[in-house]
mmCIF file of N, CA and C in Angstrom:
data_model
loop_
_atom_site.group_PDB
_atom_site.id
_atom_site.type_symbol
_atom_site.label_atom_id
_atom_site.label_comp_id
_atom_site.label_asym_id
_atom_site.label_seq_id
_atom_site.Cartn_x
_atom_site.Cartn_y
_atom_site.Cartn_z
ATOM 1 N N UNK A 1 30.599 4.341 9.596
ATOM 2 C CA UNK A 1 28.599 2.971 8.668
ATOM 3 C C UNK A 1 30.217 2.012 8.688
ATOM 4 N N UNK A 2 29.708 0.905 9.058
ATOM 5 C CA UNK A 2 30.070 -0.355 8.585
ATOM 6 C C UNK A 2 29.277 -0.902 7.501
ATOM 7 N N UNK A 3 29.515 -2.155 7.087
ATOM 8 C CA UNK A 3 28.721 -2.625 5.769
ATOM 9 C C UNK A 3 27.439 -3.071 6.022
ATOM 10 N N UNK A 4 27.475 -3.956 8.046
ATOM 11 C CA UNK A 4 26.434 -4.811 8.372
ATOM 12 C C UNK A 4 25.391 -3.725 8.697
ATOM 13 N N UNK A 5 26.206 -2.283 8.788
ATOM 14 C CA UNK A 5 25.212 -1.381 8.992
ATOM 15 C C UNK A 5 23.824 -0.958 7.988
ATOM 16 N N UNK A 6 25.041 -0.336 7.028
ATOM 17 C CA UNK A 6 24.408 -0.489 5.875
ATOM 18 C C UNK A 6 23.557 -0.929 5.049
ATOM 19 N N UNK A 7 24.040 -2.884 5.045
ATOM 20 C CA UNK A 7 22.670 -3.876 4.856
ATOM 21 C C UNK A 7 21.553 -3.674 6.023
ATOM 22 N N UNK A 8 21.567 -3.444 7.136
ATOM 23 C CA UNK A 8 20.523 -3.415 7.715
ATOM 24 C C UNK A 8 19.432 -1.955 7.523
ATOM 25 N N UNK A 9 19.851 -1.458 7.279
ATOM 26 C CA UNK A 9 19.544 -0.139 7.023
ATOM 27 C C UNK A 9 18.533 0.002 5.347
ATOM 28 N N UNK A 10 19.444 -0.298 4.946
ATOM 29 C CA UNK A 10 19.206 -1.197 3.238
ATOM 30 C C UNK A 10 17.833 -1.918 3.464
ATOM 31 N N UNK A 11 18.131 -2.827 4.074
ATOM 32 C CA UNK A 11 16.573 -3.806 4.481
ATOM 33 C C UNK A 11 16.016 -2.974 5.229
ATOM 34 N N UNK A 12 16.290 -2.275 6.199
ATOM 35 C CA UNK A 12 14.919 -1.810 6.584
ATOM 36 C C UNK A 12 14.087 -0.914 5.676
ATOM 37 N N UNK A 13 15.225 0.503 4.904
ATOM 38 C CA UNK A 13 13.847 0.815 3.951
ATOM 39 C C UNK A 13 13.363 0.142 3.377
ATOM 40 N N UNK A 14 13.778 -1.508 2.587
ATOM 41 C CA UNK A 14 12.706 -2.132 1.170
ATOM 42 C C UNK A 14 12.019 -2.876 2.701
ATOM 43 N N UNK A 15 12.254 -2.671 3.759
ATOM 44 C CA UNK A 15 11.152 -3.626 4.820
ATOM 45 C C UNK A 15 9.965 -3.056 5.048
ATOM 46 N N UNK A 16 10.198 -1.318 5.688
ATOM 47 C CA UNK A 16 8.908 0.204 5.358
ATOM 48 C C UNK A 16 8.448 -0.581 4.269
ATOM 49 N N UNK A 17 8.895 -0.149 2.602
ATOM 50 C CA UNK A 17 8.429 -0.168 1.642
ATOM 51 C C UNK A 17 7.584 -1.032 1.470
ATOM 52 N N UNK A 18 8.068 -2.119 2.027
ATOM 53 C CA UNK A 18 6.725 -3.753 1.797
ATOM 54 C C UNK A 18 5.601 -3.154 2.320
ATOM 55 N N UNK A 19 6.099 -2.934 3.527
ATOM 56 C CA UNK A 19 5.071 -3.020 5.031
ATOM 57 C C UNK A 19 4.240 -1.790 4.496
ATOM 58 N N UNK A 20 4.066 -0.906 4.117
ATOM 59 C CA UNK A 20 3.459 0.101 3.752
ATOM 60 C C UNK A 20 2.533 0.364 2.647
ATOM 61 N N UNK A 21 2.935 -0.211 1.280
ATOM 62 C CA UNK A 21 2.455 -1.105 0.088
ATOM 63 C C UNK A 21 1.098 -1.956 0.439
ATOM 64 N N UNK A 22 1.582 -2.834 1.514
ATOM 65 C CA UNK A 22 0.664 -3.599 1.867
ATOM 66 C C UNK A 22 -0.930 -2.858 2.306
ATOM 67 N N UNK A 23 -0.182 -2.183 3.723
ATOM 68 C CA UNK A 23 -0.975 -1.677 4.730
ATOM 69 C C UNK A 23 -1.582 -0.508 3.546
ATOM 70 N N UNK A 24 -1.177 -0.034 3.183
ATOM 71 C CA UNK A 24 -2.227 0.536 2.213
ATOM 72 C C UNK A 24 -3.658 0.057 1.120
ATOM 73 N N UNK A 25 -2.882 -0.719 1.049
ATOM 74 C CA UNK A 25 -2.958 -2.188 -0.063
ATOM 75 C C UNK A 25 -4.770 -2.790 0.814
ATOM 76 N N UNK A 26 -4.720 -3.086 2.131
ATOM 77 C CA UNK A 26 -5.496 -3.920 3.116
ATOM 78 C C UNK A 26 -6.168 -2.425 3.797
ATOM 79 N N UNK A 27 -6.066 -1.461 3.628
ATOM 80 C CA UNK A 27 -6.953 -0.535 4.127
ATOM 81 C C UNK A 27 -7.961 -0.335 3.242
ATOM 82 N N UNK A 28 -7.556 -0.354 1.411
ATOM 83 C CA UNK A 28 -8.226 0.311 0.758
ATOM 84 C C UNK A 28 -8.990 -1.106 0.284
ATOM 85 N N UNK A 29 -8.610 -2.160 0.191
ATOM 86 C CA UNK A 29 -9.677 -3.609 0.126
ATOM 87 C C UNK A 29 -10.928 -3.731 0.987
ATOM 88 N N UNK A 30 -10.184 -3.547 2.249
ATOM 89 C CA UNK A 30 -11.147 -3.762 3.614
ATOM 90 C C UNK A 30 -12.501 -2.297 3.478
ATOM 91 N N UNK A 31 -11.763 -1.171 3.055
ATOM 92 C CA UNK A 31 -13.127 0.201 2.678
ATOM 93 C C UNK A 31 -14.125 -0.416 1.670
ATOM 94 N N UNK A 32 -13.428 -0.875 0.421
ATOM 95 C CA UNK A 32 -14.228 -1.033 -0.424
ATOM 96 C C UNK A 32 -15.116 -2.596 -0.236
ATOM 97 N N UNK A 33 -14.448 -3.274 0.014
ATOM 98 C CA UNK A 33 -15.534 -4.751 0.561
ATOM 99 C C UNK A 33 -16.399 -4.410 1.225
ATOM 100 N N UNK A 34 -16.483 -3.834 2.228
ATOM 101 C CA UNK A 34 -17.553 -3.302 3.169
ATOM 102 C C UNK A 34 -18.259 -2.571 2.288
ATOM 103 N N UNK A 35 -18.371 -1.575 1.769
ATOM 104 C CA UNK A 35 -19.495 -0.443 0.673
ATOM 105 C C UNK A 35 -20.079 -2.087 -0.367
ATOM 106 N N UNK A 36 -18.997 -2.885 -0.962
ATOM 107 C CA UNK A 36 -19.305 -3.419 -1.529
ATOM 108 C C UNK A 36 -20.412 -4.349 -1.314
ATOM 109 N N UNK A 37 -20.238 -4.735 -0.208
ATOM 110 C CA UNK A 37 -20.595 -6.212 0.686
ATOM 111 C C UNK A 37 -22.185 -5.153 0.953
ATOM 112 N N UNK A 38 -22.117 -4.443 1.544
ATOM 113 C CA UNK A 38 -23.909 -3.382 2.125
ATOM 114 C C UNK A 38 -24.279 -3.457 0.898
ATOM 115 N N UNK A 39 -23.949 -2.989 -0.272
ATOM 116 C CA UNK A 39 -24.809 -3.141 -1.422
ATOM 117 C C UNK A 39 -25.090 -4.024 -2.321
ATOM 118 N N UNK A 40 -24.818 -5.348 -2.346
ATOM 119 C CA UNK A 40 -24.910 -6.541 -2.549
ATOM 120 C C UNK A 40 -25.737 -6.909 -1.806
ATOM 121 N N UNK A 41 -25.678 -6.736 -0.200
ATOM 122 C CA UNK A 41 -27.284 -7.101 0.324
ATOM 123 C C UNK A 41 -28.875 -6.523 -0.001
ATOM 124 N N UNK A 42 -27.842 -5.080 -0.417
ATOM 125 C CA UNK A 42 -29.178 -4.018 -0.532
ATOM 126 C C UNK A 42 -29.976 -4.712 -2.111
ATOM 127 N N UNK A 43 -28.817 -5.185 -3.139
ATOM 128 C CA UNK A 43 -29.710 -5.399 -4.203
ATOM 129 C C UNK A 43 -29.957 -6.902 -4.252
ATOM 130 N N UNK A 44 -29.561 -7.594 -2.658
ATOM 131 C CA UNK A 44 -30.107 -8.862 -2.946
ATOM 132 C C UNK A 44 -31.534 -8.532 -1.905
ATOM 133 N N UNK A 45 -32.042 -8.347 -1.360
ATOM 134 C CA UNK A 45 -32.326 -7.871 -0.620
ATOM 135 C C UNK A 45 -33.575 -7.964 -1.444
ATOM 136 N N UNK A 46 -33.783 -6.039 -2.138
ATOM 137 C CA UNK A 46 -34.494 -5.993 -3.291
ATOM 138 C C UNK A 46 -34.920 -6.457 -4.483
ATOM 139 N N UNK A 47 -33.811 -7.667 -4.785
ATOM 140 C CA UNK A 47 -34.150 -8.480 -5.440
ATOM 141 C C UNK A 47 -35.590 -9.951 -4.796
ATOM 142 N N UNK A 48 -35.258 -10.034 -3.849
ATOM 143 C CA UNK A 48 -36.404 -10.895 -3.157
ATOM 144 C C UNK A 48 -37.790 -10.369 -2.982
ATOM 145 N N UNK A 49 -38.078 -8.912 -2.754
ATOM 146 C CA UNK A 49 -38.692 -8.270 -2.675
ATOM 147 C C UNK A 49 -39.489 -8.214 -3.899
ATOM 148 N N UNK A 50 -38.598 -7.912 -4.988
ATOM 149 C CA UNK A 50 -39.288 -7.775 -6.423
ATOM 150 C C UNK A 50 -40.036 -9.002 -6.852
ATOM 151 N N UNK A 51 -39.362 -9.892 -6.403
ATOM 152 C CA UNK A 51 -39.719 -11.660 -6.710
ATOM 153 C C UNK A 51 -41.031 -11.310 -6.272
ATOM 154 N N UNK A 52 -41.161 -12.018 -4.517
ATOM 155 C CA UNK A 52 -42.369 -11.676 -3.862
ATOM 156 C C UNK A 52 -43.749 -10.593 -4.628
ATOM 157 N N UNK A 53 -43.031 -9.645 -4.759
ATOM 158 C CA UNK A 53 -44.397 -8.380 -5.329
ATOM 159 C C UNK A 53 -44.419 -8.761 -6.341
ATOM 160 N N UNK A 54 -43.873 -9.493 -7.778
ATOM 161 C CA UNK A 54 -44.480 -9.339 -8.795
ATOM 162 C C UNK A 54 -45.772 -11.059 -8.355
ATOM 163 N N UNK A 55 -45.495 -11.467 -7.606
ATOM 164 C CA UNK A 55 -46.251 -12.972 -6.692
ATOM 165 C C UNK A 55 -47.617 -12.642 -6.577
ATOM 166 N N UNK A 56 -47.583 -11.366 -5.919
ATOM 167 C CA UNK A 56 -48.374 -11.202 -4.816
ATOM 168 C C UNK A 56 -49.308 -9.744 -6.325
ATOM 169 N N UNK A 57 -48.939 -9.188 -6.765
ATOM 170 C CA UNK A 57 -49.334 -8.308 -7.859
ATOM 171 C C UNK A 57 -49.867 -8.702 -9.368
ATOM 172 N N UNK A 58 -49.717 -10.266 -9.382
ATOM 173 C CA UNK A 58 -50.021 -10.886 -10.812
ATOM 174 C C UNK A 58 -51.608 -10.002 -11.003
ATOM 175 N N UNK A 59 -52.516 -10.384 -10.164
ATOM 176 C CA UNK A 59 -53.661 -9.526 -10.176
ATOM 177 C C UNK A 59 -54.416 -8.116 -10.423
ATOM 178 N N UNK A 60 -53.453 -7.694 -9.717
ATOM 179 C CA UNK A 60 -52.955 -6.080 -9.632
ATOM 180 C C UNK A 60 -52.514 -5.468 -10.829
ATOM 181 N N UNK A 61 -52.859 -5.031 -11.973
ATOM 182 C CA UNK A 61 -51.634 -5.083 -13.281
ATOM 183 C C UNK A 61 -51.568 -3.532 -13.304
ATOM 184 N N UNK A 62 -52.106 -2.635 -12.338
ATOM 185 C CA UNK A 62 -51.756 -1.588 -12.428
ATOM 186 C C UNK A 62 -50.940 -1.182 -11.104
ATOM 187 N N UNK A 63 -51.198 -1.561 -10.261
ATOM 188 C CA UNK A 63 -50.292 -1.204 -9.244
ATOM 189 C C UNK A 63 -48.705 -2.480 -9.362
ATOM 190 N N UNK A 64 -48.835 -3.162 -10.065
ATOM 191 C CA UNK A 64 -47.912 -4.093 -10.753
ATOM 192 C C UNK A 64 -47.158 -3.222 -11.390
ATOM 193 N N UNK A 65 -47.743 -2.128 -12.062
ATOM 194 C CA UNK A 65 -46.692 -1.392 -13.303
ATOM 195 C C UNK A 65 -45.829 -0.664 -13.054
ATOM 196 N N UNK A 66 -46.730 0.192 -11.471
ATOM 197 C CA UNK A 66 -46.154 0.833 -10.456
ATOM 198 C C UNK A 66 -44.911 0.421 -9.992
ATOM 199 N N UNK A 67 -45.564 -0.748 -8.926
ATOM 200 C CA UNK A 67 -44.001 -1.365 -8.514
ATOM 201 C C UNK A 67 -42.529 -1.678 -9.478
ATOM 202 N N UNK A 68 -42.906 -1.547 -10.114
ATOM 203 C CA UNK A 68 -41.499 -1.872 -11.233
ATOM 204 C C UNK A 68 -41.158 -1.177 -11.523
ATOM 205 N N UNK A 69 -42.127 0.055 -12.329
ATOM 206 C CA UNK A 69 -41.487 1.419 -12.409
ATOM 207 C C UNK A 69 -40.464 1.817 -11.035
ATOM 208 N N UNK A 70 -40.993 1.939 -9.935
ATOM 209 C CA UNK A 70 -40.481 1.787 -8.977
ATOM 210 C C UNK A 70 -39.210 1.184 -8.759
ATOM 211 N N UNK A 71 -39.285 -0.600 -8.693
ATOM 212 C CA UNK A 71 -38.138 -1.008 -8.502
ATOM 213 C C UNK A 71 -36.902 -0.459 -9.547
ATOM 214 N N UNK A 72 -37.424 -0.821 -10.577
ATOM 215 C CA UNK A 72 -36.659 -0.629 -11.712
ATOM 216 C C UNK A 72 -35.643 0.995 -11.627
ATOM 217 N N UNK A 73 -36.318 2.053 -11.071
ATOM 218 C CA UNK A 73 -35.693 3.175 -10.730
ATOM 219 C C UNK A 73 -34.966 2.990 -9.771
ATOM 220 N N UNK A 74 -35.303 2.182 -8.208
ATOM 221 C CA UNK A 74 -34.205 1.860 -7.428
ATOM 222 C C UNK A 74 -33.134 1.207 -8.328
ATOM 223 N N UNK A 75 -33.341 -0.079 -8.939
ATOM 224 C CA UNK A 75 -32.221 -0.635 -9.180
ATOM 225 C C UNK A 75 -30.917 0.332 -10.368
ATOM 226 N N UNK A 76 -31.710 1.442 -11.048
ATOM 227 C CA UNK A 76 -31.389 1.834 -12.149
ATOM 228 C C UNK A 76 -30.278 2.834 -10.893
ATOM 229 N N UNK A 77 -30.798 3.095 -9.836
ATOM 230 C CA UNK A 77 -30.023 3.716 -8.987
ATOM 231 C C UNK A 77 -28.976 2.667 -8.058
ATOM 232 N N UNK A 78 -29.015 2.213 -7.740
ATOM 233 C CA UNK A 78 -28.039 1.570 -7.655
ATOM 234 C C UNK A 78 -26.802 1.271 -8.162
ATOM 235 N N UNK A 79 -27.645 0.975 -9.377
ATOM 236 C CA UNK A 79 -26.561 0.239 -10.765
ATOM 237 C C UNK A 79 -25.253 1.695 -10.474
ATOM 238 N N UNK A 80 -26.232 3.133 -10.596
ATOM 239 C CA UNK A 80 -25.152 3.475 -10.908
ATOM 240 C C UNK A 80 -24.122 4.349 -9.933
ATOM 241 N N UNK A 81 -24.866 3.920 -8.351
ATOM 242 C CA UNK A 81 -24.078 4.108 -7.203
ATOM 243 C C UNK A 81 -23.387 2.726 -7.530
ATOM 244 N N UNK A 82 -23.316 1.612 -7.667
ATOM 245 C CA UNK A 82 -22.262 0.199 -7.960
ATOM 246 C C UNK A 82 -21.370 1.187 -9.363
ATOM 247 N N UNK A 83 -21.887 1.415 -10.366
ATOM 248 C CA UNK A 83 -20.914 1.638 -11.448
ATOM 249 C C UNK A 83 -19.810 2.657 -11.184
ATOM 250 N N UNK A 84 -20.469 3.765 -9.666
ATOM 251 C CA UNK A 84 -19.660 5.042 -9.399
ATOM 252 C C UNK A 84 -18.404 4.645 -8.258
ATOM 253 N N UNK A 85 -19.111 3.832 -7.301
ATOM 254 C CA UNK A 85 -18.030 2.768 -6.225
ATOM 255 C C UNK A 85 -17.150 2.334 -7.345
ATOM 256 N N UNK A 86 -17.645 1.643 -8.320
ATOM 257 C CA UNK A 86 -16.768 0.635 -9.115
ATOM 258 C C UNK A 86 -15.578 1.971 -9.660
ATOM 259 N N UNK A 87 -15.843 2.577 -10.632
ATOM 260 C CA UNK A 87 -15.319 3.802 -11.079
ATOM 261 C C UNK A 87 -13.969 4.544 -9.741
ATOM 262 N N UNK A 88 -14.843 5.196 -8.562
ATOM 263 C CA UNK A 88 -14.057 5.260 -7.648
ATOM 264 C C UNK A 88 -12.580 4.344 -7.255
ATOM 265 N N UNK A 89 -13.298 3.253 -6.898
ATOM 266 C CA UNK A 89 -12.589 2.298 -6.704
ATOM 267 C C UNK A 89 -11.237 1.771 -7.701
ATOM 268 N N UNK A 90 -11.768 1.612 -9.019
ATOM 269 C CA UNK A 90 -10.291 1.350 -10.327
ATOM 270 C C UNK A 90 -9.676 2.435 -9.743
ATOM 271 N N UNK A 91 -10.074 4.204 -10.300
ATOM 272 C CA UNK A 91 -9.353 5.576 -9.662
ATOM 273 C C UNK A 91 -8.371 5.319 -8.487
ATOM 274 N N UNK A 92 -8.646 4.961 -7.424
ATOM 275 C CA UNK A 92 -8.357 4.933 -6.156
ATOM 276 C C UNK A 92 -6.558 3.601 -6.292
ATOM 277 N N UNK A 93 -7.367 2.520 -7.046
ATOM 278 C CA UNK A 93 -5.930 1.595 -7.431
ATOM 279 C C UNK A 93 -5.391 2.628 -7.831
ATOM 280 N N UNK A 94 -5.628 2.944 -9.161
ATOM 281 C CA UNK A 94 -4.315 4.132 -10.004
ATOM 282 C C UNK A 94 -3.588 4.435 -9.274
ATOM 283 N N UNK A 95 -4.768 5.553 -8.299
ATOM 284 C CA UNK A 95 -3.775 5.963 -7.714
ATOM 285 C C UNK A 95 -2.574 6.069 -6.575
ATOM 286 N N UNK A 96 -3.261 4.817 -5.937
ATOM 287 C CA UNK A 96 -2.591 4.180 -4.941
ATOM 288 C C UNK A 96 -1.212 3.716 -6.016
ATOM 289 N N UNK A 97 -1.082 3.221 -7.255
ATOM 290 C CA UNK A 97 -0.252 2.448 -7.538
ATOM 291 C C UNK A 97 1.063 3.718 -7.992
ATOM 292 N N UNK A 98 0.000 4.872 -8.569
ATOM 293 C CA UNK A 98 0.817 5.672 -8.274
ATOM 294 C C UNK A 98 1.794 6.682 -7.859
ATOM 295 N N UNK A 99 1.109 6.336 -6.613
ATOM 296 C CA UNK A 99 1.945 6.639 -5.219
ATOM 297 C C UNK A 99 3.062 5.918 -4.715
ATOM 298 N N UNK A 100 2.307 4.224 -5.200
ATOM 299 C CA UNK A 100 3.828 3.301 -4.487
ATOM 300 C C UNK A 100 4.594 3.781 -5.123
ATOM 301 N N UNK A 101 4.124 3.910 -6.751
ATOM 302 C CA UNK A 101 5.175 4.021 -7.776
ATOM 303 C C UNK A 101 6.840 5.341 -7.515
ATOM 304 N N UNK A 102 5.669 6.588 -7.011
ATOM 305 C CA UNK A 102 6.304 7.438 -6.275
ATOM 306 C C UNK A 102 7.235 7.168 -5.605
ATOM 307 N N UNK A 103 6.856 6.512 -4.278
ATOM 308 C CA UNK A 103 7.496 6.327 -3.043
ATOM 309 C C UNK A 103 8.604 5.246 -3.090
ATOM 310 N N UNK A 104 8.106 4.187 -4.320
ATOM 311 C CA UNK A 104 9.477 3.381 -4.339
ATOM 312 C C UNK A 104 10.920 4.117 -5.341
ATOM 313 N N UNK A 105 10.088 5.208 -5.813
ATOM 314 C CA UNK A 105 11.464 5.744 -7.310
ATOM 315 C C UNK A 105 11.926 6.534 -5.492
ATOM 316 N N UNK A 106 11.320 7.306 -4.755
ATOM 317 C CA UNK A 106 12.105 8.283 -4.021
ATOM 318 C C UNK A 106 13.014 6.844 -2.992
ATOM 319 N N UNK A 107 12.441 6.019 -3.141
ATOM 320 C CA UNK A 107 13.061 4.685 -2.019
ATOM 321 C C UNK A 107 14.283 4.140 -3.040
ATOM 322 N N UNK A 108 14.005 4.002 -4.210
ATOM 323 C CA UNK A 108 15.119 3.831 -5.359
ATOM 324 C C UNK A 108 16.157 5.358 -4.879
ATOM 325 N N UNK A 109 15.590 5.450 -4.745
ATOM 326 C CA UNK A 109 17.151 7.071 -4.680
ATOM 327 C C UNK A 109 18.096 6.715 -3.357
ATOM 328 N N UNK A 110 16.727 6.906 -2.456
ATOM 329 C CA UNK A 110 17.948 6.566 -0.929
ATOM 330 C C UNK A 110 18.675 5.692 -1.295
ATOM 331 N N UNK A 111 18.152 4.315 -1.253
ATOM 332 C CA UNK A 111 19.042 3.768 -1.818
ATOM 333 C C UNK A 111 20.111 3.650 -2.515
ATOM 334 N N UNK A 112 20.292 4.178 -3.682
ATOM 335 C CA UNK A 112 21.318 4.227 -4.459
ATOM 336 C C UNK A 112 22.065 5.555 -3.604
ATOM 337 N N UNK A 113 21.891 6.168 -2.576
ATOM 338 C CA UNK A 113 22.683 7.042 -2.120
ATOM 339 C C UNK A 113 23.078 5.796 -0.767
ATOM 340 N N UNK A 114 22.720 5.126 -0.620
ATOM 341 C CA UNK A 114 22.893 4.539 0.763
ATOM 342 C C UNK A 114 23.828 3.394 0.054
ATOM 343 N N UNK A 115 23.588 3.199 -1.234
ATOM 344 C CA UNK A 115 24.989 2.276 -1.729
ATOM 345 C C UNK A 115 26.308 3.141 -2.114
ATOM 346 N N UNK A 116 26.002 4.389 -2.629
ATOM 347 C CA UNK A 116 27.082 5.458 -3.148
ATOM 348 C C UNK A 116 27.936 6.046 -1.340
ATOM 349 N N UNK A 117 27.348 5.890 -0.337
ATOM 350 C CA UNK A 117 27.683 5.810 0.903
ATOM 351 C C UNK A 117 29.355 5.060 1.284
ATOM 352 N N UNK A 118 28.334 3.799 1.218
ATOM 353 C CA UNK A 118 28.734 2.166 1.373
ATOM 354 C C UNK A 118 30.162 1.764 0.503
ATOM 355 N N UNK A 119 29.950 2.385 -0.877
ATOM 356 C CA UNK A 119 31.230 2.356 -1.852
ATOM 357 C C UNK A 119 32.070 3.113 -1.310
ATOM 358 N N UNK A 120 31.937 4.614 -1.177
ATOM 359 C CA UNK A 120 32.901 5.508 -0.866
ATOM 360 C C UNK A 120 33.457 5.088 0.462
ATOM 361 N N UNK A 121 32.660 4.556 1.680
ATOM 362 C CA UNK A 121 33.140 3.970 3.174
ATOM 363 C C UNK A 121 34.296 2.977 2.493
ATOM 364 N N UNK A 122 33.776 2.103 1.984
ATOM 365 C CA UNK A 122 35.169 1.098 1.321
ATOM 366 C C UNK A 122 36.081 1.751 0.449
ATOM 367 N N UNK A 123 35.858 2.178 -0.601
ATOM 368 C CA UNK A 123 36.976 2.679 -0.524
ATOM 369 C C UNK A 123 37.828 3.170 0.244
ATOM 370 N N UNK A 124 37.545 4.483 0.823
ATOM 371 C CA UNK A 124 38.329 5.008 2.411
ATOM 372 C C UNK A 124 38.294 3.881 3.142
ATOM 373 N N UNK A 125 38.324 3.026 3.219
ATOM 374 C CA UNK A 125 38.362 2.197 4.114
ATOM 375 C C UNK A 125 39.984 1.649 3.658
ATOM 376 N N UNK A 126 39.434 1.118 2.248
ATOM 377 C CA UNK A 126 40.554 0.328 1.674
ATOM 378 C C UNK A 126 41.958 1.115 1.580
ATOM 379 N N UNK A 127 41.589 2.705 1.363
ATOM 380 C CA UNK A 127 43.066 3.514 0.863
ATOM 381 C C UNK A 127 43.492 3.663 2.361
ATOM 382 N N UNK A 128 42.520 3.722 3.940
ATOM 383 C CA UNK A 128 43.650 3.855 4.489
ATOM 384 C C UNK A 128 44.496 2.175 5.203
ATOM 385 N N UNK A 129 43.689 1.585 4.795
ATOM 386 C CA UNK A 129 44.350 0.173 4.910
ATOM 387 C C UNK A 129 45.813 0.411 3.841
ATOM 388 N N UNK A 130 45.455 0.525 3.001
ATOM 389 C CA UNK A 130 46.817 0.770 2.108
ATOM 390 C C UNK A 130 47.780 1.506 2.808
ATOM 391 N N UNK A 131 47.395 2.941 3.406
ATOM 392 C CA UNK A 131 48.366 3.843 3.411
ATOM 393 C C UNK A 131 49.116 2.978 4.493
ATOM 394 N N UNK A 132 48.350 2.753 5.552
ATOM 395 C CA UNK A 132 48.918 1.687 6.597
ATOM 396 C C UNK A 132 49.589 0.612 6.293
ATOM 397 N N UNK A 133 49.567 -0.371 5.534
ATOM 398 C CA UNK A 133 50.096 -1.072 5.073
ATOM 399 C C UNK A 133 51.566 -0.236 4.250
ATOM 400 N N UNK A 134 51.449 0.566 3.286
ATOM 401 C CA UNK A 134 52.548 1.371 3.380
ATOM 402 C C UNK A 134 53.674 1.966 3.888
ATOM 403 N N UNK A 135 53.322 2.913 5.003
ATOM 404 C CA UNK A 135 53.670 3.620 6.013
ATOM 405 C C UNK A 135 54.266 2.204 7.231
ATOM 406 N N UNK A 136 54.005 0.901 6.762
ATOM 407 C CA UNK A 136 54.542 -0.193 7.515
ATOM 408 C C UNK A 136 55.832 -0.583 6.970
ATOM 409 N N UNK A 137 55.653 -0.801 5.650
ATOM 410 C CA UNK A 137 56.755 -0.921 4.403
ATOM 411 C C UNK A 137 57.650 -0.285 4.507
ATOM 412 N N UNK A 138 57.669 1.137 4.784
ATOM 413 C CA UNK A 138 58.341 2.392 4.515
ATOM 414 C C UNK A 138 59.475 2.361 5.758
ATOM 415 N N UNK A 139 58.642 2.160 7.075
ATOM 416 C CA UNK A 139 59.319 2.406 8.276
ATOM 417 C C UNK A 139 60.361 1.215 8.621
ATOM 418 N N UNK A 140 59.761 -0.159 8.012
ATOM 419 C CA UNK A 140 60.669 -1.323 7.879
ATOM 420 C C UNK A 140 61.881 -1.206 6.820
ATOM 421 N N UNK A 141 61.436 -0.458 6.077
ATOM 422 C CA UNK A 141 63.043 -0.019 4.725
ATOM 423 C C UNK A 141 63.634 0.876 5.650
ATOM 424 N N UNK A 142 63.098 1.892 6.300
ATOM 425 C CA UNK A 142 64.195 3.281 7.009
ATOM 426 C C UNK A 142 65.322 1.957 8.410
ATOM 427 N N UNK A 143 64.520 1.285 9.170
ATOM 428 C CA UNK A 143 65.246 0.848 10.092
ATOM 429 C C UNK A 143 66.259 -0.573 9.644
#
């Protein structure tokens, strides 16, 4: 294999690694951004609803207390959902980071192997070239 082929192979390996990492991050970003968007819309709707209900229920204290308790429970549930999603997102990002670290470690190993092959190939070609020159010189001396 010549030097250009090794270089193309190395560039291909690095390109695949970068593309893989970008794709994984994009997929993770899209997955969680859609979930966060839905959650924030629900929180916004609930906040608007709560403000309207509070304005209408100032006359009805008992009903007002019940709705506030219900709303607080829903907000707590959504907050817990948000916190759980945040923890899941953080864990997923750590896992992706570790996965990419392992991936790049493997790619680094492959790259080192390719570089070793390239070095051996260059040494072999240099030896063959040297032997060819020596053979030519010996033949010239014999003649």
